[in-house]
PDB file of C-alpha atoms in Angstrom:
ATOM      1  CA  ARG A   1     -10.501  32.541 -10.427  1.00 44.00           C
ATOM      2  CA  MET A   2      -7.364  34.654  -9.855  1.00 46.00           C
ATOM      3  CA  LEU A   3      -6.223  34.218 -13.466  1.00 42.00           C
ATOM      4  CA  SER A   4      -9.603  34.889 -14.915  1.00 44.00           C
ATOM      5  CA  ASP A   5     -12.053  37.987 -15.258  1.00 46.00           C
ATOM      6  CA  TYR A   6     -13.985  36.788 -12.164  1.00 46.00           C
ATOM      7  CA  LYS A   7     -15.291  39.347 -10.112  1.00 50.00           C
ATOM      8  CA  PRO A   8     -16.763  38.692  -6.530  1.00 52.00           C
ATOM      9  CA  LYS A   9     -20.434  39.451  -5.853  1.00 52.00           C
ATOM     10  CA  ASN A  10     -19.950  40.713  -2.301  1.00 60.00           C
ATOM     11  CA  ASP A  11     -19.664  44.239  -1.598  1.00 77.00           C
ATOM     12  CA  VAL A  12     -17.486  45.627   1.400  1.00 83.00           C
ATOM     13  CA  LYS A  13     -20.146  45.750   4.075  1.00 83.00           C
ATOM     14  CA  ASP A  14     -21.460  42.423   3.139  1.00 84.00           C
ATOM     15  CA  SER A  15     -18.069  41.156   3.156  1.00 84.00           C
ATOM     16  CA  TYR A  16     -17.277  42.196   6.862  1.00 86.00           C
ATOM     17  CA  LYS A  17     -20.600  40.899   7.898  1.00 85.00           C
ATOM     18  CA  ILE A  18     -19.766  37.539   6.610  1.00 85.00           C
ATOM     19  CA  LEU A  19     -16.367  37.514   8.263  1.00 82.00           C
ATOM     20  CA  ASP A  20     -17.942  38.581  11.464  1.00 83.00           C
ATOM     21  CA  LEU A  21     -15.717  41.729  11.393  1.00 83.00           C
ATOM     22  CA  GLU A  22     -16.293  45.447  11.726  1.00 80.00           C
ATOM     23  CA  GLU A  23     -14.486  47.933   9.476  1.00 79.00           C
ATOM     24  CA  GLY A  24     -11.496  49.390  10.909  1.00 78.00           C
ATOM     25  CA  CYS A  25     -10.060  45.885  12.136  1.00 82.00           C
ATOM     26  CA  SER A  26      -6.674  44.853  11.545  1.00 83.00           C
ATOM     27  CA  LEU A  27      -5.025  42.480   8.882  1.00 82.00           C
ATOM     28  CA  ASP A  28      -4.631  39.760  11.634  1.00 85.00           C
ATOM     29  CA  ASP A  29      -8.199  39.728  12.768  1.00 85.00           C
ATOM     30  CA  VAL A  30      -9.181  39.270   9.024  1.00 85.00           C
ATOM     31  CA  ARG A  31      -6.817  36.449   8.719  1.00 85.00           C
ATOM     32  CA  ASN A  32      -7.833  34.725  11.978  1.00 86.00           C
ATOM     33  CA  SER A  33     -11.459  35.167  11.080  1.00 85.00           C
ATOM     34  CA  TYR A  34     -10.920  33.664   7.500  1.00 85.00           C
ATOM     35  CA  ARG A  35      -8.937  30.748   9.192  1.00 83.00           C
ATOM     36  CA  ASN A  36     -11.738  29.818  11.727  1.00 85.00           C
ATOM     37  CA  LEU A  37     -14.352  29.919   9.176  1.00 85.00           C
ATOM     38  CA  ALA A  38     -12.335  27.937   6.613  1.00 82.00           C
ATOM     39  CA  LYS A  39     -12.230  25.318   9.433  1.00 80.00           C
ATOM     40  CA  LYS A  40     -15.922  25.439  10.186  1.00 80.00           C
ATOM     41  CA  TYR A  41     -17.097  25.391   6.160  1.00 81.00           C
ATOM     42  CA  HIS A  42     -14.255  23.799   4.033  1.00 79.00           C
ATOM     43  CA  PRO A  43     -15.732  20.691   2.231  1.00 76.00           C
ATOM     44  CA  ASP A  44     -12.679  18.509   3.091  1.00 74.00           C
ATOM     45  CA  SER A  45     -12.703  19.593   6.913  1.00 70.00           C
ATOM     46  CA  SER A  46     -14.142  17.093   9.441  1.00 69.00           C
ATOM     47  CA  SER A  47     -16.596  19.785  10.589  1.00 69.00           C
ATOM     48  CA  GLY A  48     -20.294  19.002  10.705  1.00 74.00           C
ATOM     49  CA  MET A  49     -21.125  22.437   9.042  1.00 78.00           C
ATOM     50  CA  ALA A  50     -18.879  21.762   6.070  1.00 77.00           C
ATOM     51  CA  ASP A  51     -20.485  23.428   3.194  1.00 78.00           C
ATOM     52  CA  SER A  52     -18.704  24.332  -0.142  1.00 78.00           C
ATOM     53  CA  ARG A  53     -21.128  27.351  -1.052  1.00 83.00           C
ATOM     54  CA  ALA A  54     -20.727  28.945   2.419  1.00 83.00           C
ATOM     55  CA  PHE A  55     -16.771  28.606   2.057  1.00 82.00           C
ATOM     56  CA  ILE A  56     -17.067  30.039  -1.440  1.00 86.00           C
ATOM     57  CA  ARG A  57     -18.759  32.970   0.225  1.00 86.00           C
ATOM     58  CA  VAL A  58     -16.294  33.392   3.017  1.00 84.00           C
ATOM     59  CA  GLU A  59     -13.348  33.107   0.500  1.00 85.00           C
ATOM     60  CA  GLU A  60     -14.926  36.012  -1.850  1.00 88.00           C
ATOM     61  CA  ALA A  61     -15.597  38.155   1.345  1.00 87.00           C
ATOM     62  CA  TYR A  62     -11.861  37.637   2.487  1.00 86.00           C
ATOM     63  CA  ARG A  63     -10.576  38.679  -0.945  1.00 87.00           C
ATOM     64  CA  VAL A  64     -12.799  41.834  -0.851  1.00 88.00           C
ATOM     65  CA  VAL A  65     -11.744  42.826   2.715  1.00 85.00           C
ATOM     66  CA  LEU A  66      -7.908  42.393   1.852  1.00 86.00           C
ATOM     67  CA  SER A  67      -8.628  44.497  -1.125  1.00 86.00           C
ATOM     68  CA  ASP A  68     -10.275  47.319   1.079  1.00 84.00           C
ATOM     69  CA  LEU A  69      -7.503  47.235   3.677  1.00 82.00           C
ATOM     70  CA  ALA A  70      -5.087  47.593   1.018  1.00 82.00           C
ATOM     71  CA  ALA A  71      -6.688  50.631  -0.412  1.00 83.00           C
ATOM     72  CA  LYS A  72      -6.998  52.145   3.169  1.00 81.00           C
ATOM     73  CA  GLN A  73      -3.338  51.562   4.097  1.00 77.00           C
ATOM     74  CA  LYS A  74      -2.143  53.227   0.734  1.00 76.00           C
ATOM     75  CA  ALA A  75      -4.466  56.001   1.552  1.00 75.00           C
ATOM     76  CA  ASP A  76      -3.034  56.441   5.006  1.00 69.00           C
ATOM     77  CA  ALA A  77       0.573  55.487   4.569  1.00 60.00           C
ATOM     78  CA  GLY A  78       1.478  56.534   1.228  1.00 56.00           C
ATOM     79  CA  GLU A  79       3.088  54.301  -1.483  1.00 54.00           C
ATOM     80  CA  GLU A  80       3.887  51.106  -0.440  1.00 49.00           C
ATOM     81  CA  GLU A  81       4.700  47.586  -1.618  1.00 48.00           C
ATOM     82  CA  GLU A  82       1.791  45.959  -3.549  1.00 48.00           C
ATOM     83  CA  ASP A  83       2.780  42.452  -2.717  1.00 49.00           C
ATOM     84  CA  GLN A  84       2.259  43.141   0.932  1.00 49.00           C
ATOM     85  CA  PHE A  85      -1.519  43.286   0.617  1.00 45.00           C
ATOM     86  CA  LYS A  86      -1.916  40.566  -2.089  1.00 48.00           C
ATOM     87  CA  SER A  87      -4.282  37.901  -1.175  1.00 46.00           C
ATOM     88  CA  LYS A  88      -2.425  34.853   0.214  1.00 48.00           C
ATOM     89  CA  SER A  89      -4.277  31.531  -0.297  1.00 44.00           C
ATOM     90  CA  LEU A  90      -4.051  29.797   3.098  1.00 46.00           C
ATOM     91  CA  GLN A  91      -3.044  26.044   3.060  1.00 48.00           C
ATOM     92  CA  HIS A  92      -5.812  23.973   4.199  1.00 48.00           C
ATOM     93  CA  ARG A  93      -3.688  20.752   4.059  1.00 46.00           C
ATOM     94  CA  HIS A  94      -3.318  20.758   7.617  1.00 45.00           C
ATOM     95  CA  TYR A  95      -7.015  20.841   8.119  1.00 44.00           C
ATOM     96  CA  LEU A  96      -7.373  17.478   6.302  1.00 53.00           C
ATOM     97  CA  SER A  97      -6.858  13.924   7.654  1.00 62.00           C
ATOM     98  CA  PHE A  98      -4.537  11.099   6.439  1.00 67.00           C
ATOM     99  CA  GLU A  99      -1.514  13.193   7.762  1.00 69.00           C
ATOM    100  CA  GLY A 100      -1.381  15.492   4.543  1.00 69.00           C
ATOM    101  CA  VAL A 101      -0.507  11.992   2.233  1.00 70.00           C
ATOM    102  CA  GLY A 102      -1.960  11.750  -1.108  1.00 71.00           C
ATOM    103  CA  ILE A 103      -3.886  13.711  -3.856  1.00 76.00           C
ATOM    104  CA  GLY A 104      -7.040  13.805  -5.380  1.00 76.00           C
ATOM    105  CA  THR A 105     -10.519  12.879  -4.239  1.00 80.00           C
ATOM    106  CA  PRO A 106     -10.863  11.703  -0.350  1.00 79.00           C
ATOM    107  CA  SER A 107     -11.304   8.086  -1.439  1.00 80.00           C
ATOM    108  CA  GLN A 108      -8.169   8.423  -3.659  1.00 81.00           C
ATOM    109  CA  ARG A 109      -6.180  10.101  -0.686  1.00 80.00           C
ATOM    110  CA  GLU A 110      -7.411   7.580   1.571  1.00 83.00           C
ATOM    111  CA  LYS A 111      -6.255   4.452  -0.529  1.00 82.00           C
ATOM    112  CA  GLN A 112      -2.972   6.324  -0.728  1.00 83.00           C
ATOM    113  CA  TYR A 113      -2.823   7.003   2.803  1.00 82.00           C
ATOM    114  CA  MET A 114      -3.165   3.138   3.607  1.00 84.00           C
ATOM    115  CA  GLN A 115      -0.365   1.986   1.413  1.00 84.00           C
ATOM    116  CA  PHE A 116       1.652   4.591   3.125  1.00 83.00           C
ATOM    117  CA  ARG A 117       0.992   3.226   6.378  1.00 84.00           C
ATOM    118  CA  VAL A 118       1.603  -0.139   5.143  1.00 83.00           C
ATOM    119  CA  ASP A 119       5.184   0.823   4.032  1.00 84.00           C
ATOM    120  CA  ARG A 120       5.830   2.575   7.177  1.00 84.00           C
ATOM    121  CA  ALA A 121       4.800  -0.350   9.149  1.00 84.00           C
ATOM    122  CA  THR A 122       7.144  -2.617   7.073  1.00 85.00           C
ATOM    123  CA  GLU A 123      10.226  -0.349   7.475  1.00 85.00           C
ATOM    124  CA  GLN A 124       9.499  -0.134  11.410  1.00 86.00           C
ATOM    125  CA  VAL A 125       9.283  -3.984  11.163  1.00 85.00           C
ATOM    126  CA  LEU A 126      12.649  -4.402   9.472  1.00 85.00           C
ATOM    127  CA  GLU A 127      14.565  -1.913  11.620  1.00 85.00           C
ATOM    128  CA  TYR A 128      12.864  -3.610  14.719  1.00 85.00           C
ATOM    129  CA  ARG A 129      14.325  -6.921  13.709  1.00 83.00           C
ATOM    130  CA  GLN A 130      17.598  -5.478  12.720  1.00 84.00           C
ATOM    131  CA  GLN A 131      18.107  -4.046  16.031  1.00 83.00           C
ATOM    132  CA  ARG A 132      17.132  -7.618  17.788  1.00 81.00           C
ATOM    133  CA  LEU A 133      19.593  -9.386  15.685  1.00 80.00           C
ATOM    134  CA  GLU A 134      22.372  -6.839  16.476  1.00 78.00           C
ATOM    135  CA  SER A 135      21.691  -6.947  20.180  1.00 76.00           C
ATOM    136  CA  ARG A 136      21.572 -10.686  20.126  1.00 71.00           C
ATOM    137  CA  TYR A 137      24.736 -11.488  18.105  1.00 66.00           C
ATOM    138  CA  ALA A 138      27.030  -8.269  18.831  1.00 64.00           C
ATOM    139  CA  GLY A 139      30.190  -9.174  20.419  1.00 57.00           C
ATOM    140  CA  SER A 140      29.580 -12.755  22.020  1.00 60.00           C
ATOM    141  CA  ASP A 141      31.452 -15.783  22.053  1.00 57.00           C
ATOM    142  CA  LEU A 142      28.253 -17.584  21.551  1.00 60.00           C
ATOM    143  CA  SER A 143      27.488 -15.929  18.286  1.00 60.00           C
ATOM    144  CA  ARG A 144      30.876 -17.015  16.823  1.00 64.00           C
ATOM    145  CA  ALA A 145      30.599 -20.489  18.061  1.00 62.00           C
ATOM    146  CA  GLN A 146      27.406 -20.572  16.076  1.00 66.00           C
ATOM    147  CA  ASP A 147      28.648 -19.149  13.051  1.00 66.00           C
ATOM    148  CA  VAL A 148      31.508 -21.686  13.095  1.00 66.00           C
ATOM    149  CA  ARG A 149      28.760 -24.658  13.439  1.00 71.00           C
ATOM    150  CA  GLN A 150      26.652 -23.055  10.848  1.00 71.00           C
ATOM    151  CA  SER A 151      29.538 -22.916   8.413  1.00 68.00           C
ATOM    152  CA  LYS A 152      29.992 -26.450   9.058  1.00 68.00           C
ATOM    153  CA  LYS A 153      26.422 -27.142   8.289  1.00 70.00           C
ATOM    154  CA  VAL A 154      26.651 -25.236   5.216  1.00 68.00           C
ATOM    155  CA  LYS A 155      29.699 -27.080   3.906  1.00 67.00           C
ATOM    156  CA  ILE A 156      28.101 -30.542   4.598  1.00 71.00           C
ATOM    157  CA  THR A 157      24.784 -29.652   3.001  1.00 71.00           C
ATOM    158  CA  GLN A 158      26.853 -28.399  -0.251  1.00 73.00           C
ATOM    159  CA  ALA A 159      28.852 -31.562  -0.195  1.00 73.00           C
ATOM    160  CA  VAL A 160      25.296 -33.443  -0.133  1.00 72.00           C
ATOM    161  CA  GLU A 161      23.817 -31.431  -2.703  1.00 76.00           C
ATOM    162  CA  ARG A 162      26.858 -32.080  -5.146  1.00 78.00           C
ATOM    163  CA  LEU A 163      26.396 -35.634  -4.431  1.00 77.00           C
ATOM    164  CA  VAL A 164      22.675 -35.575  -5.133  1.00 76.00           C
ATOM    165  CA  GLU A 165      23.421 -33.654  -8.354  1.00 79.00           C
ATOM    166  CA  ASP A 166      25.648 -35.969  -9.715  1.00 78.00           C
ATOM    167  CA  LEU A 167      23.279 -38.885  -9.089  1.00 79.00           C
ATOM    168  CA  ILE A 168      20.732 -37.024 -10.886  1.00 77.00           C
ATOM    169  CA  GLN A 169      22.740 -36.369 -13.906  1.00 79.00           C
ATOM    170  CA  GLU A 170      23.749 -40.085 -14.058  1.00 79.00           C
ATOM    171  CA  SER A 171      20.331 -41.210 -13.742  1.00 78.00           C
ATOM    172  CA  MET A 172      19.423 -38.517 -16.618  1.00 75.00           C
ATOM    173  CA  ALA A 173      22.174 -39.981 -18.549  1.00 78.00           C
ATOM    174  CA  LYS A 174      20.840 -43.639 -18.221  1.00 78.00           C
ATOM    175  CA  GLY A 175      17.222 -42.447 -19.111  1.00 75.00           C
ATOM    176  CA  ASP A 176      15.765 -43.087 -15.991  1.00 73.00           C
ATOM    177  CA  PHE A 177      13.475 -39.971 -16.145  1.00 69.00           C
ATOM    178  CA  ASP A 178      12.296 -40.496 -19.708  1.00 72.00           C
ATOM    179  CA  ASN A 179       8.814 -41.806 -18.601  1.00 72.00           C
ATOM    180  CA  LEU A 180       7.957 -39.070 -16.371  1.00 68.00           C
ATOM    181  CA  SER A 181       4.601 -37.207 -16.620  1.00 68.00           C
ATOM    182  CA  GLY A 182       5.028 -33.819 -17.799  1.00 65.00           C
ATOM    183  CA  LYS A 183       8.290 -34.197 -19.810  1.00 68.00           C
ATOM    184  CA  GLY A 184       9.133 -31.213 -22.098  1.00 67.00           C
ATOM    185  CA  LYS A 185       6.587 -28.968 -20.279  1.00 68.00           C
ATOM    186  CA  PRO A 186       7.798 -25.872 -18.482  1.00 61.00           C
ATOM    187  CA  LEU A 187       7.867 -25.935 -14.761  1.00 55.00           C
ATOM    188  CA  ARG A 188       5.503 -23.882 -12.502  1.00 59.00           C
ATOM    189  CA  LYS A 189       8.047 -21.858 -10.677  1.00 55.00           C
ATOM    190  CA  PHE A 190       6.227 -18.856  -9.943  1.00 54.00           C
ATOM    191  CA  SER A 191       2.899 -17.949  -8.063  1.00 56.00           C
ATOM    192  CA  ASP A 192      -0.179 -17.243 -10.093  1.00 61.00           C
ATOM    193  CA  SER A 193      -0.563 -13.894  -8.544  1.00 65.00           C
ATOM    194  CA  PRO A 194       0.797 -10.939 -10.773  1.00 66.00           C
ATOM    195  CA  HIS A 195       1.458  -8.770  -7.478  1.00 69.00           C
ATOM    196  CA  ILE A 196       3.823 -11.090  -5.736  1.00 67.00           C
ATOM    197  CA  ASP A 197       7.524 -11.000  -6.895  1.00 72.00           C
ATOM    198  CA  PRO A 198       8.784 -14.281  -8.183  1.00 73.00           C
ATOM    199  CA  MET A 199      11.823 -14.184  -6.202  1.00 73.00           C
ATOM    200  CA  THR A 200       9.987 -13.402  -3.043  1.00 73.00           C
ATOM    201  CA  HIS A 201       7.494 -16.267  -3.649  1.00 74.00           C
ATOM    202  CA  ASN A 202      10.348 -18.810  -4.230  1.00 74.00           C
ATOM    203  CA  LEU A 203      12.185 -17.491  -1.010  1.00 72.00           C
ATOM    204  CA  ASN A 204       9.051 -17.890   1.041  1.00 73.00           C
ATOM    205  CA  ARG A 205       8.362 -21.284  -0.409  1.00 75.00           C
ATOM    206  CA  ILE A 206      11.794 -22.420   0.492  1.00 75.00           C
ATOM    207  CA  LEU A 207      11.336 -21.081   4.057  1.00 72.00           C
ATOM    208  CA  ILE A 208       8.126 -22.864   4.424  1.00 73.00           C
ATOM    209  CA  ASP A 209       9.336 -25.981   3.129  1.00 76.00           C
ATOM    210  CA  ASN A 210      12.272 -26.207   5.737  1.00 73.00           C
ATOM    211  CA  GLY A 211       9.800 -25.384   8.587  1.00 73.00           C
ATOM    212  CA  TYR A 212      10.435 -21.817   9.102  1.00 74.00           C
ATOM    213  CA  GLN A 213       7.884 -19.582  10.934  1.00 78.00           C
ATOM    214  CA  PRO A 214       7.831 -16.104  11.215  1.00 81.00           C
ATOM    215  CA  GLU A 215       8.351 -14.379  14.803  1.00 85.00           C
ATOM    216  CA  TRP A 216       4.566 -12.805  14.425  1.00 86.00           C
ATOM    217  CA  ILE A 217       3.160 -16.292  13.699  1.00 87.00           C
ATOM    218  CA  LEU A 218       4.728 -17.919  16.680  1.00 89.00           C
ATOM    219  CA  LEU A 219       3.587 -14.731  18.995  1.00 91.00           C
ATOM    220  CA  GLN A 220       0.057 -14.873  17.830  1.00 92.00           C
ATOM    221  CA  LYS A 221       0.064 -18.634  18.421  1.00 93.00           C
ATOM    222  CA  GLU A 222       1.454 -18.086  21.758  1.00 93.00           C
ATOM    223  CA  ILE A 223      -1.142 -15.552  22.721  1.00 94.00           C
ATOM    224  CA  ARG A 224      -4.090 -17.551  21.354  1.00 94.00           C
ATOM    225  CA  GLU A 225      -2.777 -20.435  23.486  1.00 95.00           C
ATOM    226  CA  THR A 226      -2.480 -18.299  26.646  1.00 95.00           C
ATOM    227  CA  ILE A 227      -5.816 -16.761  26.678  1.00 94.00           C
ATOM    228  CA  GLU A 228      -7.608 -20.085  26.004  1.00 94.00           C
ATOM    229  CA  ARG A 229      -5.545 -21.493  29.108  1.00 94.00           C
ATOM    230  CA  LEU A 230      -6.650 -18.407  31.382  1.00 94.00           C
ATOM    231  CA  ARG A 231     -10.093 -19.003  30.431  1.00 92.00           C
ATOM    232  CA  LYS A 232     -10.052 -22.510  31.492  1.00 93.00           C
ATOM    233  CA  SER A 233      -8.381 -21.897  34.670  1.00 93.00           C
ATOM    234  CA  ILE A 234     -10.533 -19.084  35.781  1.00 92.00           C
ATOM    235  CA  VAL A 235     -13.616 -21.374  35.153  1.00 92.00           C
ATOM    236  CA  ALA A 236     -12.030 -24.316  36.914  1.00 92.00           C
ATOM    237  CA  SER A 237     -11.275 -22.078  39.929  1.00 91.00           C
ATOM    238  CA  ARG A 238     -14.851 -21.018  40.289  1.00 89.00           C
ATOM    239  CA  ARG A 239     -16.125 -24.528  39.953  1.00 89.00           C
ATOM    240  CA  LYS A 240     -14.070 -25.769  42.746  1.00 88.00           C
ATOM    241  CA  LEU A 241     -15.293 -23.076  45.137  1.00 85.00           C
ATOM    242  CA  GLY A 242     -19.127 -24.206  44.486  1.00 79.00           C
ATOM    243  CA  GLU A 243     -22.300 -22.369  45.015  1.00 80.00           C
ATOM    244  CA  PRO A 244     -22.957 -20.520  47.400  1.00 83.00           C
ATOM    245  CA  MET A 245     -19.602 -19.353  48.396  1.00 85.00           C
ATOM    246  CA  THR A 246     -18.728 -18.905  52.200  1.00 88.00           C
ATOM    247  CA  PRO A 247     -16.869 -15.747  53.139  1.00 89.00           C
ATOM    248  CA  SER A 248     -13.502 -17.466  53.221  1.00 90.00           C
ATOM    249  CA  GLU A 249     -14.172 -18.907  49.641  1.00 89.00           C
ATOM    250  CA  GLN A 250     -15.185 -15.206  48.526  1.00 89.00           C
ATOM    251  CA  LYS A 251     -11.802 -13.846  49.632  1.00 91.00           C
ATOM    252  CA  GLN A 252     -10.216 -16.741  47.868  1.00 91.00           C
ATOM    253  CA  TRP A 253     -12.182 -15.997  44.743  1.00 91.00           C
ATOM    254  CA  GLY A 254     -11.134 -12.569  45.063  1.00 92.00           C
ATOM    255  CA  ARG A 255      -7.418 -13.460  45.177  1.00 93.00           C
ATOM    256  CA  VAL A 256      -8.102 -15.453  41.870  1.00 92.00           C
ATOM    257  CA  CYS A 257      -9.667 -12.593  40.219  1.00 93.00           C
ATOM    258  CA  GLU A 258      -6.767 -10.419  41.025  1.00 94.00           C
ATOM    259  CA  GLN A 259      -4.286 -13.013  39.577  1.00 94.00           C
ATOM    260  CA  PHE A 260      -6.303 -13.302  36.531  1.00 94.00           C
ATOM    261  CA  ALA A 261      -6.544  -9.348  35.690  1.00 94.00           C
ATOM    262  CA  GLU A 262      -2.687  -9.306  36.335  1.00 95.00           C
ATOM    263  CA  ASP A 263      -2.332 -12.252  33.887  1.00 95.00           C
ATOM    264  CA  ILE A 264      -4.478 -10.360  31.268  1.00 94.00           C
ATOM    265  CA  ARG A 265      -2.097  -7.116  31.836  1.00 95.00           C
ATOM    266  CA  LYS A 266       1.032  -9.184  30.923  1.00 94.00           C
ATOM    267  CA  LEU A 267      -1.000 -10.842  28.208  1.00 94.00           C
ATOM    268  CA  ASN A 268      -1.656  -7.371  26.724  1.00 95.00           C
ATOM    269  CA  LYS A 269       1.917  -6.448  26.762  1.00 94.00           C
ATOM    270  CA  ARG A 270       2.531  -9.391  24.468  1.00 93.00           C
ATOM    271  CA  VAL A 271      -0.194  -8.232  22.274  1.00 94.00           C
ATOM    272  CA  ASP A 272       1.726  -4.697  22.103  1.00 93.00           C
ATOM    273  CA  ASN A 273       4.911  -6.710  20.969  1.00 92.00           C
ATOM    274  CA  PHE A 274       2.843  -8.805  18.369  1.00 92.00           C
ATOM    275  CA  ASN A 275       1.263  -5.226  16.867  1.00 92.00           C
ATOM    276  CA  LEU A 276       4.920  -4.240  16.296  1.00 91.00           C
ATOM    277  CA  VAL A 277       6.388  -6.925  14.429  1.00 88.00           C
ATOM    278  CA  VAL A 278       3.079  -8.170  12.312  1.00 88.00           C
ATOM    279  CA  PRO A 279       3.380  -7.025   8.722  1.00 85.00           C
ATOM    280  CA  ILE A 280      -0.016  -6.869   7.911  1.00 84.00           C
ATOM    281  CA  LEU A 281      -2.172  -4.252   9.539  1.00 85.00           C
ATOM    282  CA  SER A 282      -5.471  -6.065   9.481  1.00 86.00           C
ATOM    283  CA  ARG A 283      -3.889  -8.803  11.455  1.00 86.00           C
ATOM    284  CA  GLN A 284      -3.192  -6.742  14.549  1.00 90.00           C
ATOM    285  CA  MET A 285      -4.984  -7.477  17.528  1.00 92.00           C
ATOM    286  CA  VAL A 286      -6.882  -5.632  20.315  1.00 93.00           C
ATOM    287  CA  HIS A 287      -6.293  -5.871  24.115  1.00 94.00           C
ATOM    288  CA  PHE A 288      -8.250  -8.628  26.243  1.00 94.00           C
ATOM    289  CA  SER A 289     -10.517  -6.807  28.382  1.00 94.00           C
ATOM    290  CA  THR A 290     -10.652  -8.128  32.111  1.00 92.00           C
ATOM    291  CA  ASP A 291     -14.370  -7.397  32.690  1.00 93.00           C
ATOM    292  CA  LYS A 292     -15.285  -9.074  29.509  1.00 93.00           C
ATOM    293  CA  GLU A 293     -13.235 -12.172  30.276  1.00 93.00           C
ATOM    294  CA  MET A 294     -14.877 -12.496  33.789  1.00 92.00           C
ATOM    295  CA  LEU A 295     -18.282 -12.190  32.335  1.00 93.00           C
ATOM    296  CA  ARG A 296     -17.554 -14.894  29.723  1.00 92.00           C
ATOM    297  CA  ALA A 297     -16.022 -16.928  32.480  1.00 91.00           C
ATOM    298  CA  ARG A 298     -19.155 -16.525  34.576  1.00 89.00           C
ATOM    299  CA  LYS A 299     -21.486 -17.574  31.677  1.00 91.00           C
ATOM    300  CA  THR A 300     -19.499 -20.649  31.034  1.00 90.00           C
ATOM    301  CA  TYR A 301     -19.717 -21.522  34.624  1.00 89.00           C
ATOM    302  CA  GLU A 302     -23.444 -21.030  34.646  1.00 88.00           C
ATOM    303  CA  ALA A 303     -23.815 -23.107  31.450  1.00 88.00           C
ATOM    304  CA  VAL A 304     -21.678 -25.744  32.816  1.00 80.00           C
TER     305      VAL A 304
END
């Protein structure tokens, strides 16, 4: 609109009314009023009163009032720089969600923001693992001994691999592999998914074949086993006390419940550690609620 022949429809008095201002107000009052109304009516804001037409009227009124103030300033103070009173389009990016990431429609910005979060979480996981490795192996004699043993294992493995390769070449020269199915056809080395890097896929396959499990997999398994053990333990403790409980048994049950709440608190700390290292945001876990677990245990006890 600024580069075209567009002219606002509002007059000066109506523009002041739209901005909830009176004539003779200061330039700061105009800007503050416009900023508040923009937060209220901007289509991209989270306000329940967002309205594109109302925002356009507010913007037109803002430009008319700025022009009126500029004319009055020139009349009162004489000739001043024209750029001082030019309409300045406020930046509305800080009113948006998604931390200002992405461009386009709200749905497109949401997709770009999700990818940004995945990349940021991946970087944090890598930094966390690097810090743990540095703190574990930095300047310790044990790490040097482990390096020596690991180098010996590597040498032995390489010797065995050379021996196996020689035996394979010898068998191939004798023709022992001529009758194998699939001879002359290409090997299926890579994954069928076009979104996975072939080298990453092969490295992951080698790690899986050798029994490697990522840290977050082990933590997830440990958390699930711990909560199952705690659930069985609380039900078993309740069954031992019987029904109805005597005053001494009620005190004993209260101590059992306090210990159960403390175990749940410790387990939630493991959940926090798990959420820091898990590479997939959808795999993150929520905290366990003590009240919900106690209600679950009571229902299990009644069913038994």
